[in-house]
Coordinates of C-alpha atoms in Angstrom, one line a residue:
X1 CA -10.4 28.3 -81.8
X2 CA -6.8 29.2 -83.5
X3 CA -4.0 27.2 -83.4
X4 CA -2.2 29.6 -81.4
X5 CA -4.5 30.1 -78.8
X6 CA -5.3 26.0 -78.8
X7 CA -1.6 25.4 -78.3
X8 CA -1.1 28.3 -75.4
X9 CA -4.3 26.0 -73.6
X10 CA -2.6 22.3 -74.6
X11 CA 1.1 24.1 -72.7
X12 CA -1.0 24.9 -69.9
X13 CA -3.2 21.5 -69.8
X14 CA 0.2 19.4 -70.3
X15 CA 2.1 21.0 -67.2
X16 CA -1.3 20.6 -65.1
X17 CA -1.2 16.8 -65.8
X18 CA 2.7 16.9 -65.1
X19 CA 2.1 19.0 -61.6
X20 CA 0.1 16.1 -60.8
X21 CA 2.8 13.3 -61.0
X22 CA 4.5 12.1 -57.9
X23 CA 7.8 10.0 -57.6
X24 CA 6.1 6.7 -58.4
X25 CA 4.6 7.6 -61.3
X26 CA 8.0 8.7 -63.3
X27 CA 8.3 5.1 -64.3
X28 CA 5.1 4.1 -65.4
X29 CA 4.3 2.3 -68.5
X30 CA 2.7 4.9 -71.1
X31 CA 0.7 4.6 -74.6
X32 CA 4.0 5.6 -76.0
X33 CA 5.1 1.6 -75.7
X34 CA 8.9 2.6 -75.9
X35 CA 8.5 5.6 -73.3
X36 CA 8.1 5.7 -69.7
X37 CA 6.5 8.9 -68.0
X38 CA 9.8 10.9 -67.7
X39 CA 10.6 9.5 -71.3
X40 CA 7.6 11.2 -72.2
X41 CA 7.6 14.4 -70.3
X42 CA 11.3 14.9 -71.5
X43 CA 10.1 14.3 -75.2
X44 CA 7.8 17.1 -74.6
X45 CA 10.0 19.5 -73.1
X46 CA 12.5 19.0 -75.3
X47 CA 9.5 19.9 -78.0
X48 CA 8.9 23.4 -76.1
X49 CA 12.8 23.7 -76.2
X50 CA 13.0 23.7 -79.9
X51 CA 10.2 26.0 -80.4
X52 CA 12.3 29.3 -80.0
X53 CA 15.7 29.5 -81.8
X54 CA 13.1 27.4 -84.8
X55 CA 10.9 30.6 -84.8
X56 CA 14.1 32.8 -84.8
X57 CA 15.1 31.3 -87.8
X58 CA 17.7 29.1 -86.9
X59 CA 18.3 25.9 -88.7
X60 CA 18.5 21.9 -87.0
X61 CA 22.3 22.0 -87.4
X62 CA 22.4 25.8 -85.6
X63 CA 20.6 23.8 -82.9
X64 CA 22.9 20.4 -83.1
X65 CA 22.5 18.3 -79.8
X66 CA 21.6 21.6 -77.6
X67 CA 18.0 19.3 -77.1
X68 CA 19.5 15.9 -76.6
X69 CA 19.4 13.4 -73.9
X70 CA 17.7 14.3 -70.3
X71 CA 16.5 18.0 -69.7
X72 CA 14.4 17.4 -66.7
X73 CA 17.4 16.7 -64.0
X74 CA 16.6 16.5 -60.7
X75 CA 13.5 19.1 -60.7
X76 CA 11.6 17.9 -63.7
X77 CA 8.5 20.0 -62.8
X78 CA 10.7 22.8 -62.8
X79 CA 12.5 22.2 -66.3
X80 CA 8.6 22.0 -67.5
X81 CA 7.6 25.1 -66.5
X82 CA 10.5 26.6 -67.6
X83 CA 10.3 25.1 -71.0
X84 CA 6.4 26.0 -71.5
X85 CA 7.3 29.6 -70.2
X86 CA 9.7 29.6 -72.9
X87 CA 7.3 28.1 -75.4
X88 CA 4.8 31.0 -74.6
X89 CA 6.7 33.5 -74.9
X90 CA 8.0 32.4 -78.3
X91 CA 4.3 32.2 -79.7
X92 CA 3.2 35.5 -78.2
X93 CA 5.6 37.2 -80.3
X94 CA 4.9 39.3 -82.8
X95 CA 4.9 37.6 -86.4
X96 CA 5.5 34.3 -84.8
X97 CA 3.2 32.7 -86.7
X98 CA 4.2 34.6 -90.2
X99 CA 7.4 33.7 -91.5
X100 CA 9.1 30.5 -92.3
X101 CA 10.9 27.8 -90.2
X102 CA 13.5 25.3 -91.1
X103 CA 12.3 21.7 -89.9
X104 CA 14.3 18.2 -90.5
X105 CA 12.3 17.9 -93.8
X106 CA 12.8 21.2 -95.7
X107 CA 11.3 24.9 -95.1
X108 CA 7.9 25.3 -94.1
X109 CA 5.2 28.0 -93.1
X110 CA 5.5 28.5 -89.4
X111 CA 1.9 28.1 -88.2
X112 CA 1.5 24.6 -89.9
X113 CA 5.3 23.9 -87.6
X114 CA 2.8 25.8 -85.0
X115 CA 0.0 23.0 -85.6
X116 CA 2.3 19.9 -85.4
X117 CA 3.8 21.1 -82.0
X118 CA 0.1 21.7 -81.0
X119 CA -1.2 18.2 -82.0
X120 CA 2.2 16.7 -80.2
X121 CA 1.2 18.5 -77.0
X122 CA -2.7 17.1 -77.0
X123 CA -1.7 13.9 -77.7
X124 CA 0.7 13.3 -75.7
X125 CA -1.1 14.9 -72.8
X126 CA -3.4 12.6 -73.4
X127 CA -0.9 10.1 -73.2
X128 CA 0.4 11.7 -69.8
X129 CA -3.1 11.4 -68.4
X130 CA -4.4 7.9 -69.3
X131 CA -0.8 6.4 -67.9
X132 CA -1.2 8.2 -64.5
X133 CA -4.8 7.6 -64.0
X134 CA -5.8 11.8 -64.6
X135 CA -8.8 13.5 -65.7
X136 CA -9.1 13.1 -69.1
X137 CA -8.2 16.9 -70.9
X138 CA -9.5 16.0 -75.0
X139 CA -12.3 18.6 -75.4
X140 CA -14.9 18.7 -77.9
X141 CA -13.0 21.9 -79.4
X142 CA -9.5 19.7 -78.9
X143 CA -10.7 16.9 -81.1
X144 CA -12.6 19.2 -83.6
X145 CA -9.1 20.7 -84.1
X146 CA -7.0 17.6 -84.2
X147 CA -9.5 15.9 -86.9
X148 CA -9.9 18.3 -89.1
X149 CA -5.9 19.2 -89.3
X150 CA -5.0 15.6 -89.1
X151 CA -5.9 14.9 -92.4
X152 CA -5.0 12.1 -94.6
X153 CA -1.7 14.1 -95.8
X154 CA -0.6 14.8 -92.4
X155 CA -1.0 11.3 -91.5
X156 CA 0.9 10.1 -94.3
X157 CA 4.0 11.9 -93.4
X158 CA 4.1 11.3 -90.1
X159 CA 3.5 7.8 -90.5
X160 CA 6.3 7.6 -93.3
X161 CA 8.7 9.6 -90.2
X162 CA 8.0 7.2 -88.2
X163 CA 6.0 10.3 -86.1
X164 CA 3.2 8.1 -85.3
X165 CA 2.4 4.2 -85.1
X166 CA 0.3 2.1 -87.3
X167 CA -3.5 2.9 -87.6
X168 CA -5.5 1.3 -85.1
X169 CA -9.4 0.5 -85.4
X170 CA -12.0 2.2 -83.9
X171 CA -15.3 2.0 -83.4
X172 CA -17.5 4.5 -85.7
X173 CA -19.1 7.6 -84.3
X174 CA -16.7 8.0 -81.1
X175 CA -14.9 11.0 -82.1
X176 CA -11.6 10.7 -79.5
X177 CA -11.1 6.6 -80.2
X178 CA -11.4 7.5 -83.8
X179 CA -8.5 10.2 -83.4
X180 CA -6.6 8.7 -81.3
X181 CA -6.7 5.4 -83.8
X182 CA -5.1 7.3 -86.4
X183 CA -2.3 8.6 -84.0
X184 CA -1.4 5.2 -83.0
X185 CA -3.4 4.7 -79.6
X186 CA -6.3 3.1 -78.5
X187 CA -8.9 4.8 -76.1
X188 CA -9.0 1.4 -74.3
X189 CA -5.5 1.5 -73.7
X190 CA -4.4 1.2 -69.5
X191 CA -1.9 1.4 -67.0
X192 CA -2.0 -2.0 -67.0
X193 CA -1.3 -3.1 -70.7
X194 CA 1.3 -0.6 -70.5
X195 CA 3.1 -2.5 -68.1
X196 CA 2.0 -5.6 -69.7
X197 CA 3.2 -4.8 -73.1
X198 CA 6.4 -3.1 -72.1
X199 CA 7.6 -6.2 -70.1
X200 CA 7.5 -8.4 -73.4
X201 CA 9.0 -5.8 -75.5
X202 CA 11.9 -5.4 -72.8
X203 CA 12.3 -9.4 -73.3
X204 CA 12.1 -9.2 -76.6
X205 CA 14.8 -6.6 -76.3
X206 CA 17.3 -9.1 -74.2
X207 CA 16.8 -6.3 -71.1
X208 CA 16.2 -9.0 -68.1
X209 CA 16.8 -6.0 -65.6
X210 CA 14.5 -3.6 -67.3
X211 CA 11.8 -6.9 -67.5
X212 CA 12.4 -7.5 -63.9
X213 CA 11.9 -3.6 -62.7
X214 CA 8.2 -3.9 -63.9
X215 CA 7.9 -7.2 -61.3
X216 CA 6.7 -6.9 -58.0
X217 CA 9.1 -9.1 -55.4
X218 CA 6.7 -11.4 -54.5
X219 CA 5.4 -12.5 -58.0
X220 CA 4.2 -16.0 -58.8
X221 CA 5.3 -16.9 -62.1
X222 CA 3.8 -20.6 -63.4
X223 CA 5.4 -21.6 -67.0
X224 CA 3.9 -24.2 -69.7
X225 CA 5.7 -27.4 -68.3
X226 CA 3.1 -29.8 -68.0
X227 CA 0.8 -30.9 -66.6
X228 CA 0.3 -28.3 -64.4
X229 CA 3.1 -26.0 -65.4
X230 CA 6.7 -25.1 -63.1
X231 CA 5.7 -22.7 -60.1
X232 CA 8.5 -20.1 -59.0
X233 CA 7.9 -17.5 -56.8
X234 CA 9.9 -14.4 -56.3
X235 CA 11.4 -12.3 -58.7
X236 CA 14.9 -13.7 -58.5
X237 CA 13.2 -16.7 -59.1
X238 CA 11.6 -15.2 -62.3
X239 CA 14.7 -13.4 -63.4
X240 CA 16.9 -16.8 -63.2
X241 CA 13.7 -18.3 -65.5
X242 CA 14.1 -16.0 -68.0
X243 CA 17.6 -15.4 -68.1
X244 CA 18.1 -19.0 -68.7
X245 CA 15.2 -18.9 -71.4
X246 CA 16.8 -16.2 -73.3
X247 CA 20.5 -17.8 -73.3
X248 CA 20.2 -21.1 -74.3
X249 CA 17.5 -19.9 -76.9
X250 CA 18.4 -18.2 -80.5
X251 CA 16.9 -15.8 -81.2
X252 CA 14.5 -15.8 -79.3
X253 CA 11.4 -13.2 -80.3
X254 CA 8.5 -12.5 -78.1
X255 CA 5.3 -11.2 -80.2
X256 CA 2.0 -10.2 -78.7
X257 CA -0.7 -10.6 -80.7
X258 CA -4.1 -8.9 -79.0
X259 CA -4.1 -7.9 -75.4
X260 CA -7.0 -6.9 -73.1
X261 CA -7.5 -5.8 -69.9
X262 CA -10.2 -6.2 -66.5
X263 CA -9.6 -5.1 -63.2
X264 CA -6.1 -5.1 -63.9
X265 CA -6.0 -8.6 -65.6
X266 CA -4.2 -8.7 -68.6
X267 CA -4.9 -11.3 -71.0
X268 CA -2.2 -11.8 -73.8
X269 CA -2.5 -13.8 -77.3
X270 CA 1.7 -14.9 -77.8
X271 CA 4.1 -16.0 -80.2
X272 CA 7.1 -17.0 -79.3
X273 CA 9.2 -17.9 -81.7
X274 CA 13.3 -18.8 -81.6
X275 CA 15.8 -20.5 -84.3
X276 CA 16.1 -24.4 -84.7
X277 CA 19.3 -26.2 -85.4
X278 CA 18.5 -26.5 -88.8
X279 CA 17.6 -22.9 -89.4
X280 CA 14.4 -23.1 -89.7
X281 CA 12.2 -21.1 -87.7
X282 CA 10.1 -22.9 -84.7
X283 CA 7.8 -21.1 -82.8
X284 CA 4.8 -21.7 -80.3
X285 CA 1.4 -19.3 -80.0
X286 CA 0.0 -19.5 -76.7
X287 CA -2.2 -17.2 -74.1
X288 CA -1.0 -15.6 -70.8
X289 CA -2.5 -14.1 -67.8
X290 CA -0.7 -11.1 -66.1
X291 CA -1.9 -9.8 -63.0
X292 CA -0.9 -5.9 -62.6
X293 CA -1.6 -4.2 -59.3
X294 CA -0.2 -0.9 -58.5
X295 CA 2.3 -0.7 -61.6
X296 CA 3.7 -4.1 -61.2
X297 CA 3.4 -7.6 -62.1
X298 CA 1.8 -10.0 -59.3
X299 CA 1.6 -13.0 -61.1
X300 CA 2.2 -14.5 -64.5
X301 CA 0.4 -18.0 -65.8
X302 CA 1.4 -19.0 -69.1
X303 CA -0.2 -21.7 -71.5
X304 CA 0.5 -22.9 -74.9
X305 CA -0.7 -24.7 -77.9
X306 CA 0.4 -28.1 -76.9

């Protein structure tokens, strides 16, 4: 298959899978740890945006902030279809894919830019699906594609941009894990450790109200006092914990680990680690069990190292 016609099918497979979404799922944890669904879907678009004044020959500072900040608005299937009609038209052009475009790194040939905007588009439909609980849309002829164009060079530099996360093992012989490793992502990945793994990193990040938007109102939260470890239920109740926890804490740093999931039972390896009096650095490693139902936390059970 060519790269244009494989990225005319990954437009049309990414705005299926964004068709599909309905107003709970805009929220929802994704593989992209940082991103929820609209983060994601806005990424994209603003991908699609780019593609046409780039293949007109216009430079990034021609461009400025036209791309910036939200483009969905209030009718984000709309602003997708709109975007991936633009897209498509751009690439249907003539000579679209024979002259050369001006990218954040210096001029290059504008079938390879092409090839990175189809790989973003597979990927992060793949991304779209696995956090919204959607058919699956990696073909055989996708992930023929993606390995042999994601080679180690092309890895390198998007790596080095910061354009992908660090390599993840896989298991031998399984063709989409062993892609997706090297893009960052683990076929295992779920809903679930989504929401798992963005509540800690929204901790991490001293955002108590983002933390608390991923906890369901009737959570039961137990912590690590012994012996049997301070019960609170409610999410006030758990956002008065916390809160506390991260103010009369320096520094505080929350670090998973390894996480996996069963049944929507999340079980997380920890370090948490703050500053002493002295400097130093203290820390305890510890295991926790998150309970996700329905995109939020039920119930958290925390234990140390004692």
């Amino acid at each position: 298959m060519d790269t244009k016609t494989l990225y005319l099918e990954a437009l049309d497979q990414f705005s299926a899978a964004v068709d599909q979404l309905t107003g709970d799922d805009w929220g929802r944890a994704t593989p992209c740890t940082e991103w929820t669904v609209r983060d994601l879907v806005n990424h994209v678009v603003s991908e699609d945006r780019w593609l046409t004044p780039l293949l007109e020959g216009k430079r990034i500072e021609d461009v400025g902030d036209m791309f910036d900040g939200d483009l969905l608005g209030r009718t984000p299937k709309a602003a997708v279809h709109e975007a991936v009609a633009e897209a498509r038209t751009a690439l249907l052009r003539p000579g679209a894919g024979d002259r050369k475009v001006h990218l954040s790194y210096g001029d290059e040939s504008s079938m390879e830019y092409i090839s990175q905007m189809a790989a973003d588009h597979l990927v992060h439909t793949w991304d779209l699906t696995r956090a919204t609980d959607q058919p699956d849309m990696l073909d055989d002829a996708s992930l023929e594609w993606l390995s042999g164009w994601f080679d180690e060079d092309h890895e390198r530099m998007f790596r080095d941009t910061g354009g992908v996360g660090p390599r993840l093992r896989s298991e031998p012989g399984q063709a989409e894990a062993e892609i997706l490793a090297r893009f960052g992502r683990a076929a295992s990945w779920t809903p679930e450790l989504g929401v798992a793994h963005r509540f800690q990193e929204l901790l991490g990040a001293r955002d108590i109200d983002g933390a608390m938007a991923l906890v369901a109102d009737d959570v039961v939260f137990e912590g690590t006092t012994p012996p049997d470890g301070e019960r609170i239920e409610g999410r006030e109740g758990v956002r008065a914990f916390f809160r506390a926890l991260i103010d009369e804490t320096v520094d505080p740093e929350f670090e998973i680990e390894e996480m996996s999931e069963h049944d929507g039972d999340v079980m997380m390896r920890t370090v948490y680690s703050w500053t002493e009096p002295s400097g130093h650095r203290g820390h305890v490693r510890g295991m926790d069990l998150v309970r996700v139902r329905d995109g939020h936390i039920t119930e958290m059970l925390a234990y140390v190292k004692g």
